[in-house]
PDB file of C-alpha atoms in Angstrom:
ATOM      1  CA  UNK A   1      -9.968 -18.848 -22.519  1.00  0.00           C
ATOM      2  CA  UNK A   2      -9.300 -15.258 -21.666  1.00  0.00           C
ATOM      3  CA  UNK A   3     -10.867 -13.810 -18.487  1.00  0.00           C
ATOM      4  CA  UNK A   4     -13.526 -11.219 -18.332  1.00  0.00           C
ATOM      5  CA  UNK A   5     -12.156  -8.020 -16.872  1.00  0.00           C
ATOM      6  CA  UNK A   6     -13.891  -6.708 -13.760  1.00  0.00           C
ATOM      7  CA  UNK A   7     -13.793  -3.050 -14.373  1.00  0.00           C
ATOM      8  CA  UNK A   8     -13.471  -1.499 -10.904  1.00  0.00           C
ATOM      9  CA  UNK A   9     -13.178   2.014 -12.211  1.00  0.00           C
ATOM     10  CA  UNK A  10     -16.413   1.704 -14.256  1.00  0.00           C
ATOM     11  CA  UNK A  11     -18.199   0.084 -11.384  1.00  0.00           C
ATOM     12  CA  UNK A  12     -16.954   2.726  -8.949  1.00  0.00           C
ATOM     13  CA  UNK A  13     -18.302   5.506 -11.240  1.00  0.00           C
ATOM     14  CA  UNK A  14     -21.678   3.809 -11.181  1.00  0.00           C
ATOM     15  CA  UNK A  15     -21.810   3.435  -7.467  1.00  0.00           C
ATOM     16  CA  UNK A  16     -20.501   6.969  -6.931  1.00  0.00           C
ATOM     17  CA  UNK A  17     -23.405   8.253  -9.032  1.00  0.00           C
ATOM     18  CA  UNK A  18     -25.836   6.499  -6.794  1.00  0.00           C
ATOM     19  CA  UNK A  19     -24.086   7.909  -3.732  1.00  0.00           C
ATOM     20  CA  UNK A  20     -24.172  11.428  -5.123  1.00  0.00           C
ATOM     21  CA  UNK A  21     -27.957  11.122  -5.522  1.00  0.00           C
ATOM     22  CA  UNK A  22     -28.302   9.766  -1.977  1.00  0.00           C
ATOM     23  CA  UNK A  23     -26.172  12.528  -0.569  1.00  0.00           C
ATOM     24  CA  UNK A  24     -28.282  15.194  -2.372  1.00  0.00           C
ATOM     25  CA  UNK A  25     -31.491  13.613  -1.057  1.00  0.00           C
ATOM     26  CA  UNK A  26     -30.079  13.406   2.461  1.00  0.00           C
ATOM     27  CA  UNK A  27     -28.981  17.057   2.404  1.00  0.00           C
ATOM     28  CA  UNK A  28     -32.445  18.207   1.072  1.00  0.00           C
ATOM     29  CA  UNK A  29     -34.205  16.232   3.870  1.00  0.00           C
ATOM     30  CA  UNK A  30     -31.953  17.270   6.764  1.00  0.00           C
ATOM     31  CA  UNK A  31     -30.202  20.419   5.700  1.00  0.00           C
ATOM     32  CA  UNK A  32     -26.866  18.712   6.529  1.00  0.00           C
ATOM     33  CA  UNK A  33     -24.017  18.050   4.172  1.00  0.00           C
ATOM     34  CA  UNK A  34     -22.108  14.950   5.160  1.00  0.00           C
ATOM     35  CA  UNK A  35     -18.473  15.785   6.088  1.00  0.00           C
ATOM     36  CA  UNK A  36     -15.272  13.787   6.122  1.00  0.00           C
ATOM     37  CA  UNK A  37     -12.255  14.930   7.983  1.00  0.00           C
ATOM     38  CA  UNK A  38      -8.902  13.567   6.669  1.00  0.00           C
ATOM     39  CA  UNK A  39      -5.691  13.878   8.564  1.00  0.00           C
ATOM     40  CA  UNK A  40      -2.352  13.626   6.656  1.00  0.00           C
ATOM     41  CA  UNK A  41       0.804  13.809   8.682  1.00  0.00           C
ATOM     42  CA  UNK A  42       4.046  14.288   6.699  1.00  0.00           C
ATOM     43  CA  UNK A  43       4.782  14.427   3.034  1.00  0.00           C
ATOM     44  CA  UNK A  44       4.731  10.850   1.828  1.00  0.00           C
ATOM     45  CA  UNK A  45       4.216  11.108  -1.840  1.00  0.00           C
ATOM     46  CA  UNK A  46       1.898   8.134  -2.171  1.00  0.00           C
ATOM     47  CA  UNK A  47      -0.221   9.446   0.805  1.00  0.00           C
ATOM     48  CA  UNK A  48      -0.370  12.829  -0.861  1.00  0.00           C
ATOM     49  CA  UNK A  49      -1.912  11.246  -4.038  1.00  0.00           C
ATOM     50  CA  UNK A  50      -4.309   9.061  -2.027  1.00  0.00           C
ATOM     51  CA  UNK A  51      -5.563  12.045   0.057  1.00  0.00           C
ATOM     52  CA  UNK A  52      -6.058  14.186  -3.122  1.00  0.00           C
ATOM     53  CA  UNK A  53      -8.037  11.492  -4.730  1.00  0.00           C
ATOM     54  CA  UNK A  54     -10.275  11.225  -1.674  1.00  0.00           C
ATOM     55  CA  UNK A  55     -10.707  14.998  -1.608  1.00  0.00           C
ATOM     56  CA  UNK A  56     -11.731  15.011  -5.267  1.00  0.00           C
ATOM     57  CA  UNK A  57     -14.041  12.120  -4.781  1.00  0.00           C
ATOM     58  CA  UNK A  58     -15.834  13.823  -1.887  1.00  0.00           C
ATOM     59  CA  UNK A  59     -16.193  16.886  -3.933  1.00  0.00           C
ATOM     60  CA  UNK A  60     -17.905  15.151  -6.828  1.00  0.00           C
ATOM     61  CA  UNK A  61     -20.207  13.255  -4.439  1.00  0.00           C
ATOM     62  CA  UNK A  62     -21.366  16.387  -2.673  1.00  0.00           C
ATOM     63  CA  UNK A  63     -19.590  15.473   0.525  1.00  0.00           C
ATOM     64  CA  UNK A  64     -17.671  18.236   2.358  1.00  0.00           C
ATOM     65  CA  UNK A  65     -14.049  17.232   2.816  1.00  0.00           C
ATOM     66  CA  UNK A  66     -12.094  18.851   5.703  1.00  0.00           C
ATOM     67  CA  UNK A  67      -8.304  18.461   5.116  1.00  0.00           C
ATOM     68  CA  UNK A  68      -5.800  18.611   7.909  1.00  0.00           C
ATOM     69  CA  UNK A  69      -2.227  18.534   6.579  1.00  0.00           C
ATOM     70  CA  UNK A  70       0.231  18.397   9.345  1.00  0.00           C
ATOM     71  CA  UNK A  71       4.031  18.555   9.204  1.00  0.00           C
ATOM     72  CA  UNK A  72       6.253  15.481   9.602  1.00  0.00           C
ATOM     73  CA  UNK A  73       7.445  16.602  12.967  1.00  0.00           C
ATOM     74  CA  UNK A  74       3.907  16.761  14.452  1.00  0.00           C
ATOM     75  CA  UNK A  75       4.003  14.965  17.811  1.00  0.00           C
ATOM     76  CA  UNK A  76       1.500  12.632  19.333  1.00  0.00           C
ATOM     77  CA  UNK A  77       0.011  15.210  21.632  1.00  0.00           C
ATOM     78  CA  UNK A  78      -0.857  17.566  18.829  1.00  0.00           C
ATOM     79  CA  UNK A  79      -2.462  14.717  16.813  1.00  0.00           C
ATOM     80  CA  UNK A  80      -4.431  13.551  19.830  1.00  0.00           C
ATOM     81  CA  UNK A  81      -5.738  16.988  20.403  1.00  0.00           C
ATOM     82  CA  UNK A  82      -6.915  17.314  16.800  1.00  0.00           C
ATOM     83  CA  UNK A  83      -8.665  13.936  16.916  1.00  0.00           C
ATOM     84  CA  UNK A  84     -10.500  14.809  20.089  1.00  0.00           C
ATOM     85  CA  UNK A  85     -11.568  18.090  18.602  1.00  0.00           C
ATOM     86  CA  UNK A  86     -12.952  16.277  15.593  1.00  0.00           C
ATOM     87  CA  UNK A  87     -14.621  13.620  17.726  1.00  0.00           C
ATOM     88  CA  UNK A  88     -16.483  16.412  19.509  1.00  0.00           C
ATOM     89  CA  UNK A  89     -17.391  18.313  16.311  1.00  0.00           C
ATOM     90  CA  UNK A  90     -20.995  17.396  15.518  1.00  0.00           C
ATOM     91  CA  UNK A  91     -20.609  18.621  11.892  1.00  0.00           C
ATOM     92  CA  UNK A  92     -17.952  15.966  11.221  1.00  0.00           C
ATOM     93  CA  UNK A  93     -19.449  12.553  10.251  1.00  0.00           C
ATOM     94  CA  UNK A  94     -16.280  10.619   9.423  1.00  0.00           C
ATOM     95  CA  UNK A  95     -12.655  10.816  10.480  1.00  0.00           C
ATOM     96  CA  UNK A  96      -9.792   9.186   8.497  1.00  0.00           C
ATOM     97  CA  UNK A  97      -6.105   9.226   9.470  1.00  0.00           C
ATOM     98  CA  UNK A  98      -4.055   8.584   6.390  1.00  0.00           C
ATOM     99  CA  UNK A  99      -1.552   5.771   6.943  1.00  0.00           C
ATOM    100  CA  UNK A 100       1.326   5.249   7.394  1.00  0.00           C
ATOM    101  CA  UNK A 101       2.053   7.753  10.095  1.00  0.00           C
ATOM    102  CA  UNK A 102       5.629   8.902  10.937  1.00  0.00           C
ATOM    103  CA  UNK A 103       7.507   6.364  12.931  1.00  0.00           C
ATOM    104  CA  UNK A 104       7.532   8.439  16.154  1.00  0.00           C
ATOM    105  CA  UNK A 105       3.697   8.137  16.352  1.00  0.00           C
ATOM    106  CA  UNK A 106       1.900   5.039  17.616  1.00  0.00           C
ATOM    107  CA  UNK A 107      -0.608   4.196  14.869  1.00  0.00           C
ATOM    108  CA  UNK A 108      -2.739   1.884  16.939  1.00  0.00           C
ATOM    109  CA  UNK A 109      -3.084   4.312  19.659  1.00  0.00           C
ATOM    110  CA  UNK A 110      -4.188   7.067  17.330  1.00  0.00           C
ATOM    111  CA  UNK A 111      -6.662   4.865  15.489  1.00  0.00           C
ATOM    112  CA  UNK A 112      -8.135   3.594  18.787  1.00  0.00           C
ATOM    113  CA  UNK A 113      -8.746   7.273  19.729  1.00  0.00           C
ATOM    114  CA  UNK A 114     -11.120   7.876  16.812  1.00  0.00           C
ATOM    115  CA  UNK A 115     -14.819   7.933  17.875  1.00  0.00           C
ATOM    116  CA  UNK A 116     -16.111   4.529  16.692  1.00  0.00           C
ATOM    117  CA  UNK A 117     -19.210   6.314  15.352  1.00  0.00           C
ATOM    118  CA  UNK A 118     -16.976   8.270  13.055  1.00  0.00           C
ATOM    119  CA  UNK A 119     -14.455   5.522  12.186  1.00  0.00           C
ATOM    120  CA  UNK A 120     -15.193   5.316   8.458  1.00  0.00           C
ATOM    121  CA  UNK A 121     -12.164   3.069   7.901  1.00  0.00           C
ATOM    122  CA  UNK A 122     -13.622   0.541  10.370  1.00  0.00           C
ATOM    123  CA  UNK A 123     -10.242   0.089  12.116  1.00  0.00           C
ATOM    124  CA  UNK A 124     -11.447   0.708  15.695  1.00  0.00           C
ATOM    125  CA  UNK A 125     -11.599  -2.459  17.854  1.00  0.00           C
ATOM    126  CA  UNK A 126     -15.179  -1.791  18.605  1.00  0.00           C
ATOM    127  CA  UNK A 127     -16.136  -1.776  14.892  1.00  0.00           C
ATOM    128  CA  UNK A 128     -13.929  -4.829  14.163  1.00  0.00           C
ATOM    129  CA  UNK A 129     -15.815  -6.636  16.921  1.00  0.00           C
ATOM    130  CA  UNK A 130     -19.244  -5.680  15.502  1.00  0.00           C
ATOM    131  CA  UNK A 131     -18.167  -6.999  12.134  1.00  0.00           C
ATOM    132  CA  UNK A 132     -17.135 -10.274  13.558  1.00  0.00           C
ATOM    133  CA  UNK A 133     -20.543 -10.581  15.094  1.00  0.00           C
ATOM    134  CA  UNK A 134     -22.244  -9.936  11.852  1.00  0.00           C
ATOM    135  CA  UNK A 135     -23.752  -6.653  12.914  1.00  0.00           C
ATOM    136  CA  UNK A 136     -21.403  -4.083  11.418  1.00  0.00           C
ATOM    137  CA  UNK A 137     -21.538  -0.347  11.888  1.00  0.00           C
ATOM    138  CA  UNK A 138     -19.025   0.348   9.162  1.00  0.00           C
ATOM    139  CA  UNK A 139     -17.266  -2.053   6.742  1.00  0.00           C
ATOM    140  CA  UNK A 140     -13.557  -1.735   5.911  1.00  0.00           C
ATOM    141  CA  UNK A 141     -13.408   0.089   2.573  1.00  0.00           C
ATOM    142  CA  UNK A 142     -11.261  -2.334   0.493  1.00  0.00           C
ATOM    143  CA  UNK A 143     -13.075  -5.567   1.515  1.00  0.00           C
ATOM    144  CA  UNK A 144     -16.428  -3.751   1.236  1.00  0.00           C
ATOM    145  CA  UNK A 145     -15.553  -2.680  -2.333  1.00  0.00           C
ATOM    146  CA  UNK A 146     -14.444  -6.136  -3.258  1.00  0.00           C
ATOM    147  CA  UNK A 147     -17.591  -7.617  -1.896  1.00  0.00           C
ATOM    148  CA  UNK A 148     -19.770  -5.147  -3.832  1.00  0.00           C
ATOM    149  CA  UNK A 149     -17.836  -6.050  -6.998  1.00  0.00           C
ATOM    150  CA  UNK A 150     -18.541  -9.690  -6.464  1.00  0.00           C
ATOM    151  CA  UNK A 151     -22.222  -9.068  -5.925  1.00  0.00           C
ATOM    152  CA  UNK A 152     -22.623  -6.681  -8.884  1.00  0.00           C
ATOM    153  CA  UNK A 153     -20.754  -8.900 -11.292  1.00  0.00           C
ATOM    154  CA  UNK A 154     -22.904 -11.907 -10.261  1.00  0.00           C
ATOM    155  CA  UNK A 155     -20.023 -13.878  -8.739  1.00  0.00           C
ATOM    156  CA  UNK A 156     -21.663 -16.659  -6.532  1.00  0.00           C
ATOM    157  CA  UNK A 157     -20.150 -16.799  -3.124  1.00  0.00           C
ATOM    158  CA  UNK A 158     -22.524 -19.179  -1.397  1.00  0.00           C
ATOM    159  CA  UNK A 159     -20.874 -22.513  -0.809  1.00  0.00           C
ATOM    160  CA  UNK A 160     -17.762 -21.515  -2.802  1.00  0.00           C
ATOM    161  CA  UNK A 161     -14.129 -21.814  -1.667  1.00  0.00           C
ATOM    162  CA  UNK A 162     -12.509 -18.429  -1.229  1.00  0.00           C
ATOM    163  CA  UNK A 163      -8.810 -18.187  -0.656  1.00  0.00           C
ATOM    164  CA  UNK A 164      -7.349 -14.923   0.696  1.00  0.00           C
ATOM    165  CA  UNK A 165      -3.592 -14.469   0.439  1.00  0.00           C
ATOM    166  CA  UNK A 166      -2.620 -12.132   3.232  1.00  0.00           C
ATOM    167  CA  UNK A 167      -3.790 -11.669   6.837  1.00  0.00           C
ATOM    168  CA  UNK A 168      -3.532  -7.859   7.353  1.00  0.00           C
ATOM    169  CA  UNK A 169      -5.986  -6.077   9.592  1.00  0.00           C
ATOM    170  CA  UNK A 170      -6.812  -3.814   6.724  1.00  0.00           C
ATOM    171  CA  UNK A 171      -7.677  -6.377   4.014  1.00  0.00           C
ATOM    172  CA  UNK A 172      -7.017  -9.997   4.597  1.00  0.00           C
ATOM    173  CA  UNK A 173      -8.736 -10.665   8.042  1.00  0.00           C
ATOM    174  CA  UNK A 174     -11.793  -8.351   7.386  1.00  0.00           C
ATOM    175  CA  UNK A 175     -12.181  -9.818   3.885  1.00  0.00           C
ATOM    176  CA  UNK A 176     -12.417 -13.312   5.328  1.00  0.00           C
ATOM    177  CA  UNK A 177     -14.965 -12.109   7.864  1.00  0.00           C
ATOM    178  CA  UNK A 178     -17.191 -10.578   5.100  1.00  0.00           C
ATOM    179  CA  UNK A 179     -17.111 -13.738   2.962  1.00  0.00           C
ATOM    180  CA  UNK A 180     -18.107 -15.904   5.837  1.00  0.00           C
ATOM    181  CA  UNK A 181     -21.044 -13.811   6.873  1.00  0.00           C
ATOM    182  CA  UNK A 182     -24.494 -15.056   6.108  1.00  0.00           C
ATOM    183  CA  UNK A 183     -26.263 -13.430   3.216  1.00  0.00           C
ATOM    184  CA  UNK A 184     -25.490 -11.838  -0.114  1.00  0.00           C
ATOM    185  CA  UNK A 185     -21.854 -11.759  -0.852  1.00  0.00           C
ATOM    186  CA  UNK A 186     -21.068 -14.220   1.937  1.00  0.00           C
ATOM    187  CA  UNK A 187     -21.669 -17.831   2.967  1.00  0.00           C
ATOM    188  CA  UNK A 188     -18.366 -18.836   1.468  1.00  0.00           C
ATOM    189  CA  UNK A 189     -15.861 -21.362   2.887  1.00  0.00           C
ATOM    190  CA  UNK A 190     -12.741 -19.244   3.460  1.00  0.00           C
ATOM    191  CA  UNK A 191      -8.946 -20.180   3.777  1.00  0.00           C
ATOM    192  CA  UNK A 192      -6.558 -17.453   4.799  1.00  0.00           C
ATOM    193  CA  UNK A 193      -2.961 -18.016   3.581  1.00  0.00           C
ATOM    194  CA  UNK A 194       0.159 -16.094   4.674  1.00  0.00           C
ATOM    195  CA  UNK A 195       3.982 -16.236   4.764  1.00  0.00           C
ATOM    196  CA  UNK A 196       3.980 -19.444   6.917  1.00  0.00           C
ATOM    197  CA  UNK A 197       1.469 -21.358   4.742  1.00  0.00           C
ATOM    198  CA  UNK A 198       2.934 -24.557   3.407  1.00  0.00           C
ATOM    199  CA  UNK A 199       2.362 -25.567  -0.211  1.00  0.00           C
ATOM    200  CA  UNK A 200       0.567 -22.331  -1.106  1.00  0.00           C
ATOM    201  CA  UNK A 201      -0.055 -23.225  -4.817  1.00  0.00           C
ATOM    202  CA  UNK A 202      -1.887 -26.415  -3.832  1.00  0.00           C
ATOM    203  CA  UNK A 203      -4.288 -24.361  -1.752  1.00  0.00           C
ATOM    204  CA  UNK A 204      -4.791 -21.444  -4.209  1.00  0.00           C
ATOM    205  CA  UNK A 205      -5.575 -23.927  -7.008  1.00  0.00           C
ATOM    206  CA  UNK A 206      -8.626 -24.990  -5.030  1.00  0.00           C
ATOM    207  CA  UNK A 207     -10.009 -21.478  -4.904  1.00  0.00           C
ATOM    208  CA  UNK A 208     -13.191 -20.523  -6.757  1.00  0.00           C
ATOM    209  CA  UNK A 209     -12.425 -16.973  -5.622  1.00  0.00           C
ATOM    210  CA  UNK A 210      -8.828 -16.018  -5.103  1.00  0.00           C
ATOM    211  CA  UNK A 211      -7.978 -12.733  -3.418  1.00  0.00           C
ATOM    212  CA  UNK A 212      -4.319 -11.509  -3.415  1.00  0.00           C
ATOM    213  CA  UNK A 213      -3.385  -8.922  -0.850  1.00  0.00           C
ATOM    214  CA  UNK A 214       0.278  -9.384   0.109  1.00  0.00           C
ATOM    215  CA  UNK A 215       2.180  -6.516  -1.475  1.00  0.00           C
ATOM    216  CA  UNK A 216       4.469  -8.609  -3.649  1.00  0.00           C
ATOM    217  CA  UNK A 217       4.623  -7.791  -7.287  1.00  0.00           C
ATOM    218  CA  UNK A 218       3.275 -10.347  -9.692  1.00  0.00           C
ATOM    219  CA  UNK A 219       3.360 -13.117  -6.943  1.00  0.00           C
ATOM    220  CA  UNK A 220       0.373 -15.103  -8.122  1.00  0.00           C
ATOM    221  CA  UNK A 221       1.129 -16.906 -11.398  1.00  0.00           C
ATOM    222  CA  UNK A 222      -1.040 -18.922 -13.767  1.00  0.00           C
ATOM    223  CA  UNK A 223      -0.072 -22.290 -12.258  1.00  0.00           C
ATOM    224  CA  UNK A 224      -1.488 -21.178  -8.912  1.00  0.00           C
ATOM    225  CA  UNK A 225      -5.068 -20.449 -10.284  1.00  0.00           C
ATOM    226  CA  UNK A 226      -7.957 -22.817 -10.803  1.00  0.00           C
ATOM    227  CA  UNK A 227      -9.345 -22.611 -14.389  1.00  0.00           C
ATOM    228  CA  UNK A 228     -12.355 -20.301 -14.450  1.00  0.00           C
ATOM    229  CA  UNK A 229     -11.679 -18.826 -11.033  1.00  0.00           C
ATOM    230  CA  UNK A 230     -12.408 -15.162 -10.042  1.00  0.00           C
ATOM    231  CA  UNK A 231      -9.126 -13.493  -9.242  1.00  0.00           C
ATOM    232  CA  UNK A 232      -9.172 -10.222  -7.229  1.00  0.00           C
ATOM    233  CA  UNK A 233      -5.859  -8.336  -7.151  1.00  0.00           C
ATOM    234  CA  UNK A 234      -5.531  -5.886  -4.178  1.00  0.00           C
ATOM    235  CA  UNK A 235      -1.815  -5.260  -4.696  1.00  0.00           C
ATOM    236  CA  UNK A 236      -0.322  -1.948  -5.888  1.00  0.00           C
ATOM    237  CA  UNK A 237       3.378  -2.198  -6.597  1.00  0.00           C
ATOM    238  CA  UNK A 238       5.741  -0.097  -8.633  1.00  0.00           C
ATOM    239  CA  UNK A 239       8.296  -2.017 -10.636  1.00  0.00           C
ATOM    240  CA  UNK A 240      11.122  -0.673 -12.710  1.00  0.00           C
ATOM    241  CA  UNK A 241      12.427  -1.949 -16.070  1.00  0.00           C
ATOM    242  CA  UNK A 242      15.586  -0.823 -17.803  1.00  0.00           C
ATOM    243  CA  UNK A 243      15.009   0.072 -21.461  1.00  0.00           C
ATOM    244  CA  UNK A 244      16.910   1.965 -24.170  1.00  0.00           C
ATOM    245  CA  UNK A 245      15.673   5.478 -25.177  1.00  0.00           C
ATOM    246  CA  UNK A 246      15.575   6.899 -28.653  1.00  0.00           C
ATOM    247  CA  UNK A 247      19.179   8.115 -28.291  1.00  0.00           C
ATOM    248  CA  UNK A 248      20.391   4.617 -27.363  1.00  0.00           C
ATOM    249  CA  UNK A 249      20.889   5.499 -23.700  1.00  0.00           C
ATOM    250  CA  UNK A 250      19.667   3.210 -20.930  1.00  0.00           C
ATOM    251  CA  UNK A 251      16.778   4.483 -18.902  1.00  0.00           C
ATOM    252  CA  UNK A 252      14.506   3.131 -16.114  1.00  0.00           C
ATOM    253  CA  UNK A 253      10.747   3.002 -16.824  1.00  0.00           C
ATOM    254  CA  UNK A 254       8.295   2.319 -13.981  1.00  0.00           C
ATOM    255  CA  UNK A 255       4.799   0.842 -14.048  1.00  0.00           C
ATOM    256  CA  UNK A 256       2.170  -0.137 -11.498  1.00  0.00           C
ATOM    257  CA  UNK A 257       1.434  -3.827 -11.181  1.00  0.00           C
ATOM    258  CA  UNK A 258      -0.568  -5.903  -8.808  1.00  0.00           C
ATOM    259  CA  UNK A 259       0.172  -8.995  -6.730  1.00  0.00           C
ATOM    260  CA  UNK A 260      -0.993 -11.064  -9.612  1.00  0.00           C
ATOM    261  CA  UNK A 261       0.845 -11.770 -12.856  1.00  0.00           C
ATOM    262  CA  UNK A 262      -2.007 -10.303 -14.974  1.00  0.00           C
ATOM    263  CA  UNK A 263      -0.834 -11.337 -18.385  1.00  0.00           C
ATOM    264  CA  UNK A 264      -0.487 -15.022 -17.559  1.00  0.00           C
ATOM    265  CA  UNK A 265      -3.374 -15.356 -15.121  1.00  0.00           C
ATOM    266  CA  UNK A 266      -5.925 -13.713 -17.395  1.00  0.00           C
ATOM    267  CA  UNK A 267      -5.531 -16.740 -19.686  1.00  0.00           C
ATOM    268  CA  UNK A 268      -6.672 -19.068 -16.867  1.00  0.00           C
ATOM    269  CA  UNK A 269      -9.071 -17.179 -14.775  1.00  0.00           C
ATOM    270  CA  UNK A 270     -12.798 -16.479 -15.574  1.00  0.00           C
ATOM    271  CA  UNK A 271     -12.851 -13.050 -14.091  1.00  0.00           C
ATOM    272  CA  UNK A 272      -9.969 -10.809 -13.010  1.00  0.00           C
ATOM    273  CA  UNK A 273      -9.378  -7.294 -11.816  1.00  0.00           C
ATOM    274  CA  UNK A 274      -6.687  -5.136 -13.476  1.00  0.00           C
ATOM    275  CA  UNK A 275      -4.067  -2.936 -11.825  1.00  0.00           C
ATOM    276  CA  UNK A 276      -4.677  -0.044 -11.889  1.00  0.00           C
ATOM    277  CA  UNK A 277      -8.412   0.339 -12.500  1.00  0.00           C
ATOM    278  CA  UNK A 278      -9.523  -2.618 -10.299  1.00  0.00           C
ATOM    279  CA  UNK A 279      -9.942  -2.513  -6.554  1.00  0.00           C
ATOM    280  CA  UNK A 280      -8.478   0.906  -5.904  1.00  0.00           C
ATOM    281  CA  UNK A 281     -11.407   3.069  -7.179  1.00  0.00           C
ATOM    282  CA  UNK A 282     -13.796   0.909  -5.266  1.00  0.00           C
ATOM    283  CA  UNK A 283     -11.930   1.516  -1.991  1.00  0.00           C
ATOM    284  CA  UNK A 284     -12.402   5.261  -2.212  1.00  0.00           C
ATOM    285  CA  UNK A 285     -16.046   4.765  -3.239  1.00  0.00           C
ATOM    286  CA  UNK A 286     -16.869   2.732  -0.081  1.00  0.00           C
ATOM    287  CA  UNK A 287     -15.321   5.496   1.997  1.00  0.00           C
ATOM    288  CA  UNK A 288     -17.811   7.909   0.549  1.00  0.00           C
ATOM    289  CA  UNK A 289     -20.685   5.486   1.349  1.00  0.00           C
ATOM    290  CA  UNK A 290     -19.348   4.998   4.883  1.00  0.00           C
ATOM    291  CA  UNK A 291     -19.327   8.725   5.381  1.00  0.00           C
ATOM    292  CA  UNK A 292     -22.897   9.107   4.208  1.00  0.00           C
ATOM    293  CA  UNK A 293     -24.002   6.283   6.451  1.00  0.00           C
ATOM    294  CA  UNK A 294     -22.161   7.827   9.357  1.00  0.00           C
ATOM    295  CA  UNK A 295     -24.161  11.055   8.810  1.00  0.00           C
ATOM    296  CA  UNK A 296     -27.345   9.061   8.674  1.00  0.00           C
ATOM    297  CA  UNK A 297     -26.576   7.285  12.014  1.00  0.00           C
ATOM    298  CA  UNK A 298     -25.544  10.481  13.772  1.00  0.00           C
ATOM    299  CA  UNK A 299     -28.764  12.201  12.773  1.00  0.00           C
ATOM    300  CA  UNK A 300     -30.704   9.172  14.097  1.00  0.00           C
ATOM    301  CA  UNK A 301     -28.795   9.287  17.358  1.00  0.00           C
ATOM    302  CA  UNK A 302     -29.382  13.027  17.709  1.00  0.00           C
ATOM    303  CA  UNK A 303     -33.173  12.636  17.162  1.00  0.00           C
TER     304      UNK A 303
END
């Protein structure tokens, strides 16, 4: 049995088309164009790519992107002043601070400063608390994208055993919260595994839905997967392999891989996400939806 591929890129394009139509309708009705402010501090190459992708996605969806690119040496006071300015700007509906920040800046303090009504990453403690109570204002983009993928691919979650490998605040913990909520895409029995989990393969083999989010290249192997399981790979790792070029000289070639050993696991799983082209495009898509919903809420509050 070879698994069906969950085409995150194709699904993201479909959802983005829906968002584009909704943004156009919202703008016609209100005269307001939803706006997302993105702050990038420093010149981290990966962050530069992520921010550019978000900028292009906004442009295609009809959302105004406001980019703030700050030098590496920017201090906390400057960043705090910018966030306070964006918090007060009624034309800004979403604020995103690209992580990681330089080491001299306290990430948690900065994220806590963002207005919860504009916290489209859903990192603010207030928004996390609302999610835990089952009445979210925003949903974290990666778990939200995964949940939408499960729903739209017809993966049953009700009463199923979902195992999440990883307990990060960005993916692992909120993913578990979403899967345990009542309703569509929820009602699952969830186990969270991490670096201190004993006999991890024994637990993962029980999963009807297995979500890997630990940042270790090709960690999940075929012997860790229940036959027919849905496998969601959140990882994005660059690995290097030494090969010989056409002149007989050694060279290093890199490629992106996930936390799942795709080639072996696809022969066991029932449904699997590839890397790239799986979860990544859905994450950016949910950011667009959160920005639109932020604009809708702010209009309601102003009325």
